[in-house]
CSV table of C-alpha atoms in Angstrom, one decimal:
chain,number,residue,atom,x,y,z
A,1,MET,CA,55.8,44.2,-79.5
A,2,ASN,CA,57.5,41.1,-80.9
A,3,CYS,CA,59.3,38.4,-79.0
A,4,PRO,CA,63.1,39.1,-78.9
A,5,LYS,CA,63.7,35.3,-78.9
A,6,CYS,CA,61.3,34.1,-81.6
A,7,GLY,CA,61.5,37.2,-83.7
A,8,GLY,CA,58.1,37.5,-85.5
A,9,THR,CA,55.9,36.2,-82.7
A,10,GLU,CA,53.9,39.1,-81.1
A,11,LEU,CA,54.0,39.4,-77.3
A,12,SER,CA,50.7,38.8,-75.5
A,13,LEU,CA,49.5,40.3,-72.2
A,14,TYR,CA,49.4,38.1,-69.2
A,15,ASN,CA,47.3,39.5,-66.4
A,16,ARG,CA,47.4,37.9,-62.9
A,17,GLU,CA,46.9,39.1,-59.4
A,18,GLY,CA,46.8,42.7,-60.5
A,19,PHE,CA,50.1,42.9,-62.4
A,20,LYS,CA,50.5,42.8,-66.1
A,21,ILE,CA,53.3,41.0,-68.0
A,22,THR,CA,54.0,40.7,-71.7
A,23,TYR,CA,55.0,37.2,-72.8
A,24,CYS,CA,55.4,35.0,-75.8
A,25,LYS,CA,52.8,32.3,-76.2
A,26,LYS,CA,55.2,30.3,-78.4
A,27,CYS,CA,58.4,30.1,-76.3
A,28,LYS,CA,56.9,31.4,-73.0
A,29,ALA,CA,59.6,34.1,-72.6
A,30,MET,CA,58.5,37.0,-70.4
A,31,TRP,CA,59.4,40.7,-70.6
A,32,ILE,CA,59.3,42.2,-67.1
A,33,LYS,CA,60.5,45.3,-65.4
A,34,PHE,CA,61.8,45.4,-61.8
A,35,PRO,CA,58.7,47.0,-60.2
A,36,VAL,CA,56.7,44.0,-61.4
A,37,LEU,CA,59.4,41.6,-60.0
A,38,GLN,CA,58.9,43.3,-56.7
A,39,GLN,CA,55.2,42.8,-56.9
A,40,ILE,CA,55.7,39.1,-57.5
A,41,GLY,CA,58.2,39.0,-54.7
A,42,GLU,CA,55.5,40.3,-52.3
A,43,MET,CA,53.5,37.2,-53.0
A,44,LEU,CA,56.4,34.8,-52.3
A,45,ASP,CA,58.1,33.9,-49.0
A,46,LEU,CA,61.4,35.7,-49.5
A,47,LYS,CA,64.5,35.5,-47.2
A,48,MET,CA,66.2,38.7,-48.6
A,49,PRO,CA,65.5,41.7,-50.8
A,50,LEU,CA,65.5,41.2,-54.6
A,51,ILE,CA,68.4,42.4,-56.7
A,52,ASN,CA,67.6,44.2,-60.0
A,53,PRO,CA,69.2,42.4,-62.9
A,54,ALA,CA,68.7,45.6,-65.1
A,55,GLU,CA,71.3,47.3,-62.9
A,56,MET,CA,74.0,44.6,-63.3
A,57,GLU,CA,77.1,44.9,-65.4
A,58,ALA,CA,76.8,43.4,-68.9
A,59,ILE,CA,78.9,40.4,-69.9
A,60,ARG,CA,80.1,39.1,-73.3
A,61,VAL,CA,78.8,35.7,-74.5
A,62,LYS,CA,78.9,33.8,-77.8
A,63,GLU,CA,75.2,34.4,-78.5
A,64,GLU,CA,73.3,36.3,-81.0
A,65,PRO,CA,72.3,39.7,-79.5
A,66,ARG,CA,68.6,40.3,-79.1
A,67,THR,CA,66.6,43.4,-79.8
A,68,CYS,CA,64.5,45.2,-77.1
A,69,PRO,CA,60.8,44.8,-77.8
A,70,GLU,CA,60.1,48.3,-76.7
A,71,CYS,CA,62.8,50.6,-78.1
A,72,SER,CA,64.3,48.2,-80.7
A,73,LYS,CA,67.8,48.8,-79.4
A,74,THR,CA,70.3,45.9,-78.9
A,75,MET,CA,70.0,44.4,-75.4
A,76,ASP,CA,72.9,43.5,-73.1
A,77,LYS,CA,73.3,40.2,-71.3
A,78,VAL,CA,73.9,39.8,-67.6
A,79,TYR,CA,74.8,36.8,-65.5
A,80,PHE,CA,72.7,36.0,-62.5
A,81,ASN,CA,72.3,32.9,-60.3
A,82,GLY,CA,73.3,30.5,-63.0
A,83,ILE,CA,71.4,32.1,-65.9
A,84,VAL,CA,72.1,34.6,-68.6
A,85,VAL,CA,69.2,37.1,-69.0
A,86,ASP,CA,68.8,39.9,-71.5
A,87,LYS,CA,68.3,43.5,-70.3
A,88,CYS,CA,67.7,46.7,-72.0
A,89,SER,CA,69.9,49.5,-70.6
A,90,GLU,CA,67.5,52.1,-72.1
A,91,CYS,CA,64.1,50.7,-71.1
A,92,LYS,CA,65.3,48.8,-68.0
A,93,GLY,CA,63.3,45.8,-69.0
A,94,ILE,CA,64.4,42.2,-68.5
A,95,LEU,CA,63.7,39.2,-70.7
A,96,PHE,CA,63.3,35.8,-68.9
A,97,ASP,CA,63.4,32.8,-71.1
A,98,ASN,CA,61.1,30.0,-70.1
A,99,GLY,CA,62.2,28.6,-66.8
A,100,GLU,CA,64.5,31.5,-65.9
A,101,LEU,CA,61.9,33.3,-63.8
A,102,SER,CA,61.9,30.5,-61.2
A,103,LYS,CA,65.7,30.3,-61.2
A,104,TYR,CA,65.9,34.0,-60.5
A,105,PHE,CA,63.5,33.9,-57.6
A,106,ASN,CA,65.0,30.7,-56.2
A,107,LEU,CA,68.0,32.6,-54.9
A,108,PHE,CA,65.7,34.8,-52.7
A,109,MET,CA,63.0,32.3,-51.6
A,110,LYS,CA,63.2,30.6,-48.2
A,111,LYS,CA,62.1,27.4,-49.9
A,112,PRO,CA,63.3,27.2,-53.5
A,113,VAL,CA,60.9,25.5,-55.9
A,114,GLY,CA,63.4,24.3,-58.5
A,115,VAL,CA,63.2,25.1,-62.2
A,116,VAL,CA,59.6,25.6,-63.3
A,117,ASP,CA,58.3,27.1,-66.6
A,118,ASN,CA,57.4,30.8,-66.3
A,119,ILE,CA,53.6,30.5,-66.5
A,120,SER,CA,53.4,27.6,-64.1
A,121,PHE,CA,55.6,29.5,-61.6
A,122,LEU,CA,53.3,32.5,-61.6
A,123,GLU,CA,50.1,30.4,-61.4
A,124,ASN,CA,51.3,27.9,-58.7
A,125,TYR,CA,53.4,30.1,-56.4
A,126,CYS,CA,52.2,33.7,-56.8
A,127,ASN,CA,49.1,34.1,-54.6
A,128,LYS,CA,47.8,37.4,-53.3
A,129,SER,CA,46.5,35.7,-50.2
A,130,ARG,CA,50.1,35.5,-49.0
A,131,VAL,CA,50.1,39.3,-49.0
A,132,TYR,CA,47.0,39.4,-46.9
A,133,GLU,CA,48.5,36.9,-44.5
A,134,LYS,CA,51.5,39.3,-44.1
A,135,GLU,CA,49.2,42.2,-43.5
A,136,SER,CA,47.3,40.4,-40.8
A,137,VAL,CA,50.5,39.9,-38.7
A,138,SER,CA,50.7,42.2,-35.6
A,139,PRO,CA,51.9,45.8,-36.2
A,140,GLU,CA,55.0,45.2,-34.1
A,141,ILE,CA,56.2,42.4,-36.3
A,142,GLU,CA,55.4,44.4,-39.4
A,143,ILE,CA,57.5,47.3,-38.1
A,144,GLN,CA,60.4,45.0,-37.2
A,145,SER,CA,60.3,43.6,-40.7
A,146,LYS,CA,60.5,47.1,-42.3
A,147,GLU,CA,63.5,48.0,-40.1
A,148,LYS,CA,65.7,45.2,-41.4
A,149,GLU,CA,69.1,46.5,-42.6
A,150,TYR,CA,69.7,46.0,-46.3
A,151,ASN,CA,73.4,46.8,-46.1
A,152,VAL,CA,75.5,44.5,-43.8
A,153,ILE,CA,77.6,46.2,-41.2
A,154,SER,CA,81.3,46.1,-42.2
A,155,VAL,CA,84.6,47.8,-41.5
A,156,ASN,CA,87.6,48.4,-43.7
A,157,GLY,CA,89.5,45.1,-44.0
A,158,PHE,CA,92.9,46.7,-44.0
A,159,VAL,CA,92.2,48.4,-40.7
A,160,MET,CA,91.3,45.0,-39.3
A,161,LEU,CA,94.5,43.5,-40.7
A,162,PHE,CA,96.5,46.1,-38.7
A,163,ILE,CA,94.5,45.3,-35.6
A,164,MET,CA,95.0,41.6,-36.0
A,165,LEU,CA,98.8,42.2,-36.5
A,166,ILE,CA,98.8,43.8,-33.1
A,167,TRP,CA,96.7,40.9,-31.8
A,168,ALA,CA,99.2,38.4,-33.2
A,169,ILE,CA,102.1,40.2,-31.5
A,170,LEU,CA,100.3,40.1,-28.1
A,171,THR,CA,99.6,36.4,-28.6
A,172,TRP,CA,103.3,35.8,-29.2
A,173,MET,CA,104.0,37.8,-26.0
A,174,PHE,CA,101.8,35.4,-24.0
A,175,PHE,CA,104.1,32.6,-24.9
A,176,VAL,CA,107.2,34.7,-24.2
A,177,ILE,CA,106.1,35.5,-20.7
A,178,ASP,CA,105.2,31.8,-20.0
A,179,LEU,CA,101.4,32.0,-20.3
A,180,PRO,CA,100.9,29.3,-22.9
A,181,GLY,CA,97.3,28.6,-22.0
A,182,VAL,CA,96.3,32.2,-22.6
A,183,GLY,CA,98.4,32.2,-25.8
A,184,ILE,CA,96.7,29.1,-27.2
A,185,ILE,CA,93.2,30.6,-26.6
A,186,SER,CA,94.2,33.9,-28.1
A,187,ALA,CA,95.7,32.1,-31.2
A,188,ILE,CA,92.5,30.1,-31.7
A,189,LEU,CA,90.3,33.2,-31.4
A,190,LEU,CA,92.6,35.0,-33.8
A,191,GLY,CA,92.4,32.2,-36.4
A,192,LEU,CA,88.6,32.1,-36.1
A,193,SER,CA,88.4,35.9,-36.6
A,194,PHE,CA,90.0,35.6,-40.1
A,195,THR,CA,86.8,34.2,-41.5
A,196,GLY,CA,85.3,37.7,-41.2
A,197,PHE,CA,87.4,38.9,-44.2
A,198,LYS,CA,85.4,39.2,-47.5
A,199,LEU,CA,86.9,40.4,-50.8
A,200,LEU,CA,84.6,41.8,-53.4
A,201,LYS,CA,85.5,42.9,-57.0
A,202,PRO,CA,83.6,45.7,-58.8
A,203,GLN,CA,80.0,44.8,-59.5
A,204,GLU,CA,79.9,42.0,-57.0
A,205,ALA,CA,77.7,41.5,-54.0
A,206,MET,CA,77.5,38.9,-51.2
A,207,VAL,CA,74.3,38.0,-49.4
A,208,LEU,CA,75.2,37.1,-45.8
A,209,THR,CA,73.4,35.1,-43.1
A,210,VAL,CA,74.2,34.2,-39.5
A,211,PHE,CA,72.9,30.8,-38.5
A,212,GLY,CA,70.5,31.0,-41.4
A,213,LYS,CA,69.1,34.5,-40.6
A,214,TYR,CA,69.6,37.2,-43.2
A,215,ILE,CA,71.7,40.0,-41.8
A,216,GLY,CA,72.3,42.1,-45.0
A,217,THR,CA,74.0,42.3,-48.4
A,218,LEU,CA,77.6,43.3,-48.7
A,219,ARG,CA,78.4,45.6,-51.6
A,220,GLY,CA,81.3,47.7,-52.8
A,221,ALA,CA,84.7,46.6,-54.2
A,222,GLY,CA,87.5,46.1,-51.7
A,223,LEU,CA,88.5,44.2,-48.6
A,224,HIS,CA,85.8,44.1,-46.0
A,225,TYR,CA,85.5,42.7,-42.5
A,226,VAL,CA,82.1,41.5,-41.2
A,227,ASN,CA,80.8,39.3,-38.5
A,228,PRO,CA,83.1,36.2,-38.5
A,229,PHE,CA,80.0,34.0,-38.1
A,230,ALA,CA,78.4,35.4,-41.3
A,231,GLN,CA,78.1,33.0,-44.2
A,232,SER,CA,77.3,33.6,-47.8
A,233,VAL,CA,74.1,32.0,-49.2
A,234,THR,CA,76.2,31.1,-52.2
A,235,MET,CA,78.8,29.2,-50.2
A,236,PHE,CA,81.2,32.1,-49.6
A,237,VAL,CA,81.2,33.0,-53.4
A,238,PRO,CA,80.1,36.5,-54.4
A,239,ILE,CA,77.2,37.0,-56.8
A,240,SER,CA,79.6,37.5,-59.7
A,241,LEU,CA,78.6,39.3,-62.9
A,242,LYS,CA,81.6,38.0,-64.8
A,243,ALA,CA,81.3,34.3,-64.1
A,244,MET,CA,83.4,32.0,-66.3
A,245,THR,CA,80.9,29.1,-66.2
A,246,LEU,CA,77.2,29.6,-67.1
A,247,ASP,CA,74.5,27.0,-66.4
A,248,ASN,CA,72.2,28.4,-69.0
A,249,GLY,CA,73.2,30.5,-71.9
A,250,LYS,CA,70.1,30.1,-74.0
């Protein structure tokens, strides 16, 4: 297989910690599939499950299309966490240019490491001993970890709008019947509750935390209502696959 970026350079095999990756010795680009990304993730201290770039919606950019090193078909480009990566919709492989692998994992790591070249990231941060440390934790903690919800609990946002309309009428009634103290408290709580509304477009997701603890990933287009204290790890901005500004288009 030849490097999709360099063209004629043949991809080499990189074997580390039991997983195999093909990469270009010249430009350090790596051709990886999602199961291997999951293996790498097991060796890192992650705060949330990985998202598969190969399943994301393709975007249009002013770049020369690249050819899949496996099936020779033209690859699509997807936007993820400030980078544009190439994916093959046929082979489900993902091409990470040098430095993009660390940018991908930084979104999911508890302690991001910044931008590191692909080889250095694997050699310095991927250690199988971390997996052994996780296995040595008590069975109770291990079971709790496996029972974490991947999908955040939400209700239909339009239903909540109707409920809040009734709430607003009741709040107004408190002032009418001369209970301003109760009305003020009700109005404040009503205002705080509006932070629970989250609007997602097609092919968008929002990773949510409450006081820094991961509670789930919100998916599905439409108006949702979640825990008002839930915050997005990307500052209330969904993980958009149609972003207008790209940090790295190379």
